[in-house]
Coordinates of C-alpha atoms in Angstrom, one line a residue:
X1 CA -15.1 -1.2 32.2
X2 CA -19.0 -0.2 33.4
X3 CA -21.2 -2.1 31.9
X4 CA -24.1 0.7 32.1
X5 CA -24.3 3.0 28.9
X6 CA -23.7 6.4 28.9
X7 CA -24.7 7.1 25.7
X8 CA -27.3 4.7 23.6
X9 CA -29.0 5.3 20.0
X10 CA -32.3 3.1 19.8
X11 CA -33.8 2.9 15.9
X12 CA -31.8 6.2 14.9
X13 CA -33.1 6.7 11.1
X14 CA -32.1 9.7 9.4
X15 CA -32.8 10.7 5.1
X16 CA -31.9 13.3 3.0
X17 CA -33.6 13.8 -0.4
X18 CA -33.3 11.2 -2.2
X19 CA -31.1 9.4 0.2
X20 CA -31.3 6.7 3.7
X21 CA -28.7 7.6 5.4
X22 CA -29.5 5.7 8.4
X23 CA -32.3 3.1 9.0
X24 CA -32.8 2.2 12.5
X25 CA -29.2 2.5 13.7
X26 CA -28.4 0.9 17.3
X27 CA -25.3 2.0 19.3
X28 CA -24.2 2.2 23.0
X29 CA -21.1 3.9 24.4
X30 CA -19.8 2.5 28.0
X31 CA -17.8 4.8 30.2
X32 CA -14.2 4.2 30.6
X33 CA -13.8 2.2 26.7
X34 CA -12.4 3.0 23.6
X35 CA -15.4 2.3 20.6
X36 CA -14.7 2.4 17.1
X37 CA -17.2 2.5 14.5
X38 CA -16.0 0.8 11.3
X39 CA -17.6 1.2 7.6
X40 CA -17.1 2.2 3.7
X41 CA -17.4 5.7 2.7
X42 CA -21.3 6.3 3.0
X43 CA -21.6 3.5 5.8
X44 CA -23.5 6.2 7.5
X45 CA -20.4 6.8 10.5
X46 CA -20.2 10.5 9.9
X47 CA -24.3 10.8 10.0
X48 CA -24.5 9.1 13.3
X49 CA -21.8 11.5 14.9
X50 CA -23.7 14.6 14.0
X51 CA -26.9 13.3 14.9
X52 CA -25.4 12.5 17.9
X53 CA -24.0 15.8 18.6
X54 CA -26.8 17.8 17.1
X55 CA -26.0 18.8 13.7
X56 CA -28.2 16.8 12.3
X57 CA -32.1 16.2 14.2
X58 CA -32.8 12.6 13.7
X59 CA -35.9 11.4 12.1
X60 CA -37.0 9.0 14.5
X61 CA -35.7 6.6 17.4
X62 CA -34.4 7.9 20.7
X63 CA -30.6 9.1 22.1
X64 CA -30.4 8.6 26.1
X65 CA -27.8 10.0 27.7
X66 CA -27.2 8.8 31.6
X67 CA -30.4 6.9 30.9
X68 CA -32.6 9.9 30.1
X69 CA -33.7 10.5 26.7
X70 CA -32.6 13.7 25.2
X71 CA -33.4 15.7 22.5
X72 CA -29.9 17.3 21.0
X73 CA -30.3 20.4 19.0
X74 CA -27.1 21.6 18.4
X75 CA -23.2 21.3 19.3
X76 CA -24.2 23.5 21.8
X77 CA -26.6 21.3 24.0
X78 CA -24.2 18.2 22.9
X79 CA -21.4 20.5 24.7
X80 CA -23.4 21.0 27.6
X81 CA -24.5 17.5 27.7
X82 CA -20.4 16.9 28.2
X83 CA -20.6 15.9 24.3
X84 CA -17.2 16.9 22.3
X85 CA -16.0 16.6 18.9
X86 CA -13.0 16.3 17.1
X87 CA -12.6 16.6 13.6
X88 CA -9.7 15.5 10.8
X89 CA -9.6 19.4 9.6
X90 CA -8.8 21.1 12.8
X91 CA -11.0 23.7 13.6
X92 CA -8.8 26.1 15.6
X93 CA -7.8 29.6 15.0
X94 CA -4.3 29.8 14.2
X95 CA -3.6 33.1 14.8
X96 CA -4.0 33.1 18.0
X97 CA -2.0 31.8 21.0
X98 CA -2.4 27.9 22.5
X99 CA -3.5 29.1 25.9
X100 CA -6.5 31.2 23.8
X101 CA -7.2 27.9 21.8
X102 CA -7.7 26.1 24.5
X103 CA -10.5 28.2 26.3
X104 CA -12.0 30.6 23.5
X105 CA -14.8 31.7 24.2
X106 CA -14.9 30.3 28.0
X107 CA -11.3 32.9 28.8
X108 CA -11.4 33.2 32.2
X109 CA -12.1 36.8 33.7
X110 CA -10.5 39.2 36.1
X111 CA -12.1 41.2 39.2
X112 CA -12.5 44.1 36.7
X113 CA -14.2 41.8 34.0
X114 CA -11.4 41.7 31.7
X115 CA -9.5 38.7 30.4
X116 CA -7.0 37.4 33.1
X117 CA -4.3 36.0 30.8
X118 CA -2.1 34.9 34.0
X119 CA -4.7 32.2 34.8
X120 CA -5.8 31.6 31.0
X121 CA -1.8 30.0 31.0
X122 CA -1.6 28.4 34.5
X123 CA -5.3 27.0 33.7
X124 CA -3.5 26.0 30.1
X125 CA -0.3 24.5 31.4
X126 CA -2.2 22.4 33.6
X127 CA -5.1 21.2 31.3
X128 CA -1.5 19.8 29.0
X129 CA 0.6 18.7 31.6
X130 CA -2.8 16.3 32.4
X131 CA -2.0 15.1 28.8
X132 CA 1.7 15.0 28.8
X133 CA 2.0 18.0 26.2
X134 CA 5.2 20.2 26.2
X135 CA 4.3 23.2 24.5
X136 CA 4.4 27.0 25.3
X137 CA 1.1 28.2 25.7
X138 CA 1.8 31.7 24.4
X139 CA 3.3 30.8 21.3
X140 CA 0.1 31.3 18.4
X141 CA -1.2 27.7 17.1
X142 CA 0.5 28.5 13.5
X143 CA 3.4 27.9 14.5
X144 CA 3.1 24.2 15.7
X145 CA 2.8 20.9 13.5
X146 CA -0.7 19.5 12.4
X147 CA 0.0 16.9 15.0
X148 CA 0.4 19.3 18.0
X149 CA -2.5 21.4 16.6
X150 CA -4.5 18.3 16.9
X151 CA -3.8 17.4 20.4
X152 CA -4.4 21.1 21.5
X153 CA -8.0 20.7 19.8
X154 CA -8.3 17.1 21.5
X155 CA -7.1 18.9 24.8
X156 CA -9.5 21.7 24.3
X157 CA -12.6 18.5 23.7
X158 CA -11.9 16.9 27.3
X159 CA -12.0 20.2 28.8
X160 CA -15.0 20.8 27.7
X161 CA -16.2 17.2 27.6
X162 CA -17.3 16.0 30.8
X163 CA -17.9 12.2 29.6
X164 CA -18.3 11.5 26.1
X165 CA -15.3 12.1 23.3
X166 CA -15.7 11.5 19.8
X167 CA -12.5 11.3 17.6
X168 CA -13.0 11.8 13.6
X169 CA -10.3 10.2 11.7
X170 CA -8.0 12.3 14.1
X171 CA -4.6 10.2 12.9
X172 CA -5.1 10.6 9.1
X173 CA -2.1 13.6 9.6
X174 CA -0.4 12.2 12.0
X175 CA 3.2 9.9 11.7
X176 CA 3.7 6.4 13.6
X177 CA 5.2 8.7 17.1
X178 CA 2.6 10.9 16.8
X179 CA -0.2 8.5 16.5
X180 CA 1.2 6.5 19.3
X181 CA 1.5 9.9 21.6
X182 CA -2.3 10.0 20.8
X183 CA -3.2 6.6 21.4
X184 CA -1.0 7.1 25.5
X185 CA -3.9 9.9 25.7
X186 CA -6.6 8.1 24.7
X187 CA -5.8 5.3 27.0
X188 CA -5.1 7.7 29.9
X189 CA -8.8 9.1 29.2
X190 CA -9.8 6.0 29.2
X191 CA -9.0 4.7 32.5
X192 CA -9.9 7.9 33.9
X193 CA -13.2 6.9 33.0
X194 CA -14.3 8.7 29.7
X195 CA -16.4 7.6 26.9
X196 CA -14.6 7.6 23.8
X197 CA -16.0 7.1 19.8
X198 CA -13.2 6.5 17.8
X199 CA -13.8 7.1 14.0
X200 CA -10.7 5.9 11.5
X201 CA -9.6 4.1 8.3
X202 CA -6.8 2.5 9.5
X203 CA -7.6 -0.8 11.0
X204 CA -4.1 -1.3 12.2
X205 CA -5.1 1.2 14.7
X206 CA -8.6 0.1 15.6
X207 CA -7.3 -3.5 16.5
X208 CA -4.6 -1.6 18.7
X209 CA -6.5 1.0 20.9
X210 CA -10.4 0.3 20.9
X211 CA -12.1 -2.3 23.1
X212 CA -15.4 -2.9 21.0
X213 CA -16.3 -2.4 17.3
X214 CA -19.5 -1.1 15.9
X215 CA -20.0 -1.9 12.3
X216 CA -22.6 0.0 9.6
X217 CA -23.3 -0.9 6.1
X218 CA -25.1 1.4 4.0
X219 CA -27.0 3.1 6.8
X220 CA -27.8 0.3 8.9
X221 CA -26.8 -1.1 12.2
X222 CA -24.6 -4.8 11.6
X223 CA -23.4 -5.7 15.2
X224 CA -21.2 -4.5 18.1
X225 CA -18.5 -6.8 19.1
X226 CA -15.7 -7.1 21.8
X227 CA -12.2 -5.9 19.4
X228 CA -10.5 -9.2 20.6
X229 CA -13.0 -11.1 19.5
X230 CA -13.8 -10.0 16.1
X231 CA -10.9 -11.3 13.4
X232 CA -9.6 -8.7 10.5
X233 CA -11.1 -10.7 7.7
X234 CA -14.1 -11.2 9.5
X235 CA -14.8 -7.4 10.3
X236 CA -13.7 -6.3 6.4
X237 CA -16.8 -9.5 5.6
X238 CA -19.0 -7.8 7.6
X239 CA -18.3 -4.0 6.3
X240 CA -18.6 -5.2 2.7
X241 CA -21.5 -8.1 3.2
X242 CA -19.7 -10.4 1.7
X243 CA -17.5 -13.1 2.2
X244 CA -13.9 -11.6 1.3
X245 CA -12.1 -15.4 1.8
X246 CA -11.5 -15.4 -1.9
X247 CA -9.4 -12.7 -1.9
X248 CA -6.6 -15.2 0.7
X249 CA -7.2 -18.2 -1.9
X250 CA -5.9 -15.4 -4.8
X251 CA -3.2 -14.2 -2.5
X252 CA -2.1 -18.1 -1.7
X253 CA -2.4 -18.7 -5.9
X254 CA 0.0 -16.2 -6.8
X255 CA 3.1 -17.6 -8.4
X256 CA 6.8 -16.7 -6.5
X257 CA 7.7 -16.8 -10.7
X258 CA 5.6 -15.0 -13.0
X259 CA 6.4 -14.5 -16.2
X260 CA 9.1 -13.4 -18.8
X261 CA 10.6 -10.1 -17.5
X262 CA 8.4 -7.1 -18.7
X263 CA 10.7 -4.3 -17.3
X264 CA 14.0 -3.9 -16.1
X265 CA 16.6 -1.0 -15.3
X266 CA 19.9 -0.4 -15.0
X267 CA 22.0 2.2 -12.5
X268 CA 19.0 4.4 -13.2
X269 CA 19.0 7.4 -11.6
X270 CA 18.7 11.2 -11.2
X271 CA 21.3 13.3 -9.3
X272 CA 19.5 15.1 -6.3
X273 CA 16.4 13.0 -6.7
X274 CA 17.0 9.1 -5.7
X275 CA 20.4 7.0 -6.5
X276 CA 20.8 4.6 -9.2
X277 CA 19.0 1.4 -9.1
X278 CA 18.3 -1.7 -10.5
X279 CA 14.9 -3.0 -10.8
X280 CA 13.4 -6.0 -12.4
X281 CA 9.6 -7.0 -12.7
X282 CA 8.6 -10.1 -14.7
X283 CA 4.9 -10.3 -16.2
X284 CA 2.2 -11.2 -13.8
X285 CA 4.5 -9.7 -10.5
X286 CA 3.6 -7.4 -7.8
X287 CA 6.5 -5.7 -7.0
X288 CA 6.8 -3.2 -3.8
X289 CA 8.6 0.0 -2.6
X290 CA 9.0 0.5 0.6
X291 CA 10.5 3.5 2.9
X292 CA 10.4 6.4 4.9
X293 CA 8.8 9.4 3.4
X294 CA 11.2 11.4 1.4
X295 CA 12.9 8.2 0.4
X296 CA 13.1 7.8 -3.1
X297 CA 10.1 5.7 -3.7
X298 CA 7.5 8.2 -5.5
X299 CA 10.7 9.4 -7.5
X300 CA 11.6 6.2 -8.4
X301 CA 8.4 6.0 -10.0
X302 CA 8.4 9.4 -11.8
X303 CA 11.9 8.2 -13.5
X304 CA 10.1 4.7 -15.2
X305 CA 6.9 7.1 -16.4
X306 CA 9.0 9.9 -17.6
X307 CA 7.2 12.3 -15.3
X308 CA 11.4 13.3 -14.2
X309 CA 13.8 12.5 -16.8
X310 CA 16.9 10.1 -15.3
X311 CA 20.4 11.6 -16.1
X312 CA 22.4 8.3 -15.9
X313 CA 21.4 4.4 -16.3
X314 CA 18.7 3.0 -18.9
X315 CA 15.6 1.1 -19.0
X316 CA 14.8 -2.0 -20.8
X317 CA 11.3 -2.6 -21.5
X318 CA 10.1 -5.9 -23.4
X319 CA 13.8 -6.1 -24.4
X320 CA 13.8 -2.6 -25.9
X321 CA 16.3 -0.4 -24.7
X322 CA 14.6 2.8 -24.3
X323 CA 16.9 6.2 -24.7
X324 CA 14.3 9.0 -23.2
X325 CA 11.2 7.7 -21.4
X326 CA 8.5 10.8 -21.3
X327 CA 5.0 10.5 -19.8
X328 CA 3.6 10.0 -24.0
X329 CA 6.0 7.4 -24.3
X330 CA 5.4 5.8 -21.2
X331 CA 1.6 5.0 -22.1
X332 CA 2.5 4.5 -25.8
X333 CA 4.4 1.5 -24.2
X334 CA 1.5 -0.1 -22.0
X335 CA 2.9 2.2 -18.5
X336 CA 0.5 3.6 -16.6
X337 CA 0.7 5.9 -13.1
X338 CA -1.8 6.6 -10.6
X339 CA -0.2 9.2 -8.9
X340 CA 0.2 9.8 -4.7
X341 CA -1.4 13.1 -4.9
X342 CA -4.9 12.1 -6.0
X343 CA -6.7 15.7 -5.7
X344 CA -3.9 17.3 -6.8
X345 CA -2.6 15.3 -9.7
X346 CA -5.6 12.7 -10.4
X347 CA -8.9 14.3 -10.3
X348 CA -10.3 16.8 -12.4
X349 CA -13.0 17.9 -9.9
X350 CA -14.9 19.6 -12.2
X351 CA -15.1 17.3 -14.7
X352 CA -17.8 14.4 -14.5
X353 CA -16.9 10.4 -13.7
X354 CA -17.6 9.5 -17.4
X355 CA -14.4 12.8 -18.4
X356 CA -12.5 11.3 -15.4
X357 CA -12.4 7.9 -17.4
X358 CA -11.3 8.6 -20.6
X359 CA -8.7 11.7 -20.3
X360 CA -6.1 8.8 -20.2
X361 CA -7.0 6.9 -23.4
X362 CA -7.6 10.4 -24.9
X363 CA -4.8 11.6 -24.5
X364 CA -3.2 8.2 -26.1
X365 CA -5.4 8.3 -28.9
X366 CA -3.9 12.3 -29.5
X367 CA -6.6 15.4 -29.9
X368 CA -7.0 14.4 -33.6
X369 CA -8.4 10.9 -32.8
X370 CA -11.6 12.0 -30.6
X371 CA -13.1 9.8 -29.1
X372 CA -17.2 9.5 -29.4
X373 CA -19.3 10.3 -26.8
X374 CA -21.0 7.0 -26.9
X375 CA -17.7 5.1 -26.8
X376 CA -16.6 7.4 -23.7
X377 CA -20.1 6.3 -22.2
X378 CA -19.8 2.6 -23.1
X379 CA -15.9 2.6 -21.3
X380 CA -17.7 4.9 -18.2
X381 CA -19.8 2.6 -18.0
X382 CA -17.8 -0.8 -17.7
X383 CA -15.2 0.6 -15.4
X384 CA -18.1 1.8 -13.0
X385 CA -19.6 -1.3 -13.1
X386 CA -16.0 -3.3 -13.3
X387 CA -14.9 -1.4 -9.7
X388 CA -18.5 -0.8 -8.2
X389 CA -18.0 2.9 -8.2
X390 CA -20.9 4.4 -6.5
X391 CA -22.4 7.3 -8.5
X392 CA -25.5 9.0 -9.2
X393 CA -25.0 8.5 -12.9
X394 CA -21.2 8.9 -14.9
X395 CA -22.3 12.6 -15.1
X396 CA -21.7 13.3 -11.9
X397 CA -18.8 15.5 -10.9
X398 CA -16.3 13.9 -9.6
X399 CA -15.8 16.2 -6.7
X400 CA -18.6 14.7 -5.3
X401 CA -17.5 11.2 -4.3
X402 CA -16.1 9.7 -1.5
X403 CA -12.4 9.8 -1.8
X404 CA -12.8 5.3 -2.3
X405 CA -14.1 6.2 -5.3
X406 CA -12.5 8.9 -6.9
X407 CA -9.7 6.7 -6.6
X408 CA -11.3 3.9 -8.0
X409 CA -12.4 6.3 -11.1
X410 CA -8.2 6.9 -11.2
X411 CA -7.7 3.6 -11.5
X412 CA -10.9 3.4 -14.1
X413 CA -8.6 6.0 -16.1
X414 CA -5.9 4.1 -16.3
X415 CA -7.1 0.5 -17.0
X416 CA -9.1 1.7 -20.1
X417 CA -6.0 2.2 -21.8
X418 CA -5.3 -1.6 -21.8
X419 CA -2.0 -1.3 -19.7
X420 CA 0.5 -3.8 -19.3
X421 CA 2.3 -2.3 -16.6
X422 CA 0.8 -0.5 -13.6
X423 CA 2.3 1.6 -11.1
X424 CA 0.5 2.5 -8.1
X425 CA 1.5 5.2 -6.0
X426 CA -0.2 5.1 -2.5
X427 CA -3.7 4.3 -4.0
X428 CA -5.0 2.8 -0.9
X429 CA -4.4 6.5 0.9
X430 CA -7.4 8.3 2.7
X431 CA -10.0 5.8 2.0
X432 CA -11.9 3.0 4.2
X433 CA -11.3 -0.4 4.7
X434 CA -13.7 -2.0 3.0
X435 CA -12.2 0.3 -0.6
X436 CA -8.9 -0.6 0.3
X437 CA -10.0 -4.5 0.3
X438 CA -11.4 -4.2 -2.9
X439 CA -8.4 -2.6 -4.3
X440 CA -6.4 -5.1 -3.2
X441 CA -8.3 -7.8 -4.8
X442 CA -8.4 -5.7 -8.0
X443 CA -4.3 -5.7 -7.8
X444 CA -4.1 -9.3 -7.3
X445 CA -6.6 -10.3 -10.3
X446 CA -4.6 -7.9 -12.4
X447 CA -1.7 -9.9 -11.6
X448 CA -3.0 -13.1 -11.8
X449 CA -4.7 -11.7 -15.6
X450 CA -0.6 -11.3 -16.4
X451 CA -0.4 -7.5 -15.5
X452 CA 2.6 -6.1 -14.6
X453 CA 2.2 -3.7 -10.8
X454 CA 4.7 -1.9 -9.2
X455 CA 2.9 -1.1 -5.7
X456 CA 4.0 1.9 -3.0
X457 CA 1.7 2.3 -0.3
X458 CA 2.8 3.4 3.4
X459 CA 0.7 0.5 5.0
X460 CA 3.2 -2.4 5.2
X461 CA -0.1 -4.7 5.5
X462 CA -1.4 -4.2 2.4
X463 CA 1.7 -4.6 0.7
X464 CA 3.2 -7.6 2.4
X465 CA -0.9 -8.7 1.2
X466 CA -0.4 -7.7 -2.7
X467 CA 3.4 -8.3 -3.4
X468 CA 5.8 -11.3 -4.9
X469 CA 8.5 -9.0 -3.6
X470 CA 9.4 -6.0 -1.7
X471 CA 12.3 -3.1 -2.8
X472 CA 13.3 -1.3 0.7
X473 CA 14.5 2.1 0.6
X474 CA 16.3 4.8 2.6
X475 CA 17.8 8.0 2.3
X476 CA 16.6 8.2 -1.7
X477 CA 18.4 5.0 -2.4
X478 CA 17.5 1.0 -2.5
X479 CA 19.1 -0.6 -0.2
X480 CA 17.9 -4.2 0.0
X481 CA 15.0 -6.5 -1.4
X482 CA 12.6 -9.1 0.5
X483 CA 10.3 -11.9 -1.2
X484 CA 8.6 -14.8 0.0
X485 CA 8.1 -15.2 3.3
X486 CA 10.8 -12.5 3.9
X487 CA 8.0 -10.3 3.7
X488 CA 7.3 -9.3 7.0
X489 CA 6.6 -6.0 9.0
X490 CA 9.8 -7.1 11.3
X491 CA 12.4 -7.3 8.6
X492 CA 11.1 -4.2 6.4
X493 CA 11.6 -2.3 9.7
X494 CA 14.9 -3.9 10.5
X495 CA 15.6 -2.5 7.3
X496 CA 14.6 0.5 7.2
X497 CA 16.2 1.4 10.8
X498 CA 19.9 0.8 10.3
X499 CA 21.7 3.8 10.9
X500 CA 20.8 4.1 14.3
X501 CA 17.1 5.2 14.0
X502 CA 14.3 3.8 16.5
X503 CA 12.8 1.3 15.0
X504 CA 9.8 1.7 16.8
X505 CA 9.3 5.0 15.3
X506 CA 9.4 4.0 11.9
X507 CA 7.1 1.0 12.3
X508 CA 4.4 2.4 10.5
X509 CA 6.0 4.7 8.5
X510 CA 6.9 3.4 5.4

């Protein structure tokens, strides 16, 4: 690895109104290495790349490229520069073919100044081949995955990058084969010599591919450091500003026995939805579900709210048998669900923070018992201080925060109704690091306070973190359980692989 910068950001400050986005941000990119930049939602990562590529004009400091201050004004000069960009959302057009992806806008031309398709595809084949994807080039973009859509828009950034690439939360679509695919590319780049800023919330995959870490914390420049050198609680400590050691002391303090059991099931089930299982959760447990997607775990869920209604096997809840368990119920009772699909089933995104909170206990308290506006601004007001949600004020739409904490205003919702048993269905999804520490903590106080959590999340680290014990499924059915130390990525994996599947696969798909 060249020790020489390509690509350095002196004092880089940029504001909006009202706002610091970033205050006299340092950064430096080496040829031929692999350089994350870590942070919470509003760190100030996405503000640096487009300054950096010329969306944004900075408001003072200096950007030297090749060690030659430059003065980027758009993607265009960032292009030229040898400056690419890709984004989560891919940016393609779909309609067209691969080969017309690839080079829109640069086709090549024939002797007679039309396009000359024969070498768009040789010139398209070849460009993949270099990264070691199979596709036909003809064949329009719509009719690939999101995965291969997003290595044709990577493909199409190092052909027109000629040093510097920078990767924005590129794996957030992506399954455990895919992201590894990416990753071989990224590392072939890399030791062909390219510059590469790698932007993600998953620091599973920042401790596996990048060589150095920057970090930001609300718009300002905390350190770079060598990847291997930098520990996993220590980076989340220096993303939040705080020392996050308490949250191992509440993970060592929680009890292998908690309480008296709280919820239990028996041969519960729904035909064509998930097999009949047994589940018990004693007061003060974490309990997990893990399993491939599509293998029972968010159904298994819907059956204990009452969101699906089971057709065989019963629940017993406090030692009350109950005969039909629907969503009313289900909160009546002390249940309550954050659900996967947080845009789609959470958040009201016109509604403001302060409406987000309460629909919950509104809708226990029934439309008759309204609930005053200065009650609804009292409970606002204690959640957002309870979770740290960052708002303007609990007016603000809801839309308009960082996906952290919309689904911290989720979990807002459903702790004002006083529950005694939580399920969380992949609330640690989509957000950053230093939002998924915090919920963790959250999930272990809960537990500790004698809550009740059932916990499904595809990131086996935060589970095996949070959980007394561990349900694994496959194939809509529970096949085994893990607790204690049997809680490990191995053994989940082992698990979830019999039948013949590569394990290696699966690793990080639960």
């Amino acid at each position: 690895m060249q020790e020489n910068p390509l690509l350095v950001m002196e004092g880089v400050s940029k504001s909006f109104p009202g706002v610091r986005a970033l205050t006299k941000v340092n950064f430096q990119l080496r040829r031929g290495e692999i350089h994350a930049v870590m942070g919470q939602n509003g760190a100030g990562k996405s503000t640096l790349i487009k300054v950096m590529t010329g969306v944004y004009e900075r408001d003072e400091g200096r950007i030297l490229f090749n060690g030659r201050e430059v003065f980027i004004k758009s993607t265009q000069e960032a292009q030229s520069l040898g400056i690419s960009t890709v984004y989560q959302e891919v940016n393609l057009c779909p309609n067209l073919s691969v080969a017309e992806n690839l080079f829109i806008g640069r086709l090549p031309k024939n002797r007679w100044g039309g396009i000359d398709w024969r070498k768009t595809e040789r010139n398209a084949v070849a460009l993949l081949n270099r990264l070691n994807i199979k596709i036909n080039v003809r064949t329009p973009l719509s009719d690939y995955s999101v995965a291969i859509q997003q290595m044709v828009a990577i493909a199409r950034a190092v052909d027109i990058s000629s040093g510097v690439l920078i990767l924005d939360e590129p794996t957030s679509s992506l399954d455990q084969q895919e992201v590894q695919h990416l990753f071989e590319i990224l590392r072939k780049l890399r030791d062909e010599g390219m510059a590469i800023l790698f932007v993600t919330h998953f620091m599973e995959q920042v401790y596996e591919v990048s060589d150095r870490i920057t970090v930001l914390r609300n718009g300002e420049f905390v350190g770079e450091y060598r990847t291997e050198e930098l520990p996993r609680i220590e980076l989340i400590s220096k993303m939040i500003g705080r020392d996050w050691n308490d949250e191992l002391q509440a993970r060592a303090s929680m009890q292998a026995e908690s309480g008296d059991l709280w919820i239990s099931t028996q041969r519960l089930g729904r035909k064509g939805s998930i097999e009949p299982f047994d589940l018990t959760i004693r007061r003060g447990e974490v309990v997990g579900l893990a399993g491939l997607l599509g293998s029972g775990r968010t159904e298994a869920a819907k059956l204990l709210f009452g969101i699906d209604k089971a057709d065989q096997g019963t629940i017993v809840i406090n030692n009350q048998q109950i005969r039909t368990m629907f969503p009313q119920k289900a909160i009546e009772l002390g249940i309550a669900f954050c659900p996967e699909e947080r845009k789609v089933e959470g958040v009201v995104g016109e509604l403001s923070v302060r409406e987000n909170i309460i629909l919950a206990l509104q809708g226990k308290r029934g439309i008759f018992a309204y609930l005053p506006l200065s009650k609804q601004q009292e409970i606002a007001e204690r959640y957002i201080r309870l979770l740290g949600i960052k708002t303007s004020s609990m007016e603000q739409r809801i839309d308009q925060l960082s996906g952290g904490n919309q689904q911290k205003v989720i979990l807002a919702r459903w702790l004002a109704t006083d529950p005694k048993f939580l399920i969380l269905d992949e609330p640690m999804r989509g957000i950053d690091v230093g939002s998924k520490a915090e919920i963790r903590k959250l999930i272990l106080t809960l537990a500790a306070e004698g809550m009740t959590l059932l916990l499904i999340t595809s990131e086996w680290e935060e589970m095996i973190g949070c959980c007394n014990r561990i349900m694994v499924l496959r194939d809509r059915e529970v096949i085994g359980e893990l607790s204690g130390d049997e809680c490990d990525e191995n053994r989940i994996m082992a698990m979830i692989a019999e039948g013949g599947e590569d394990s290696h696969a699966l690793a990080n798909h639960v």
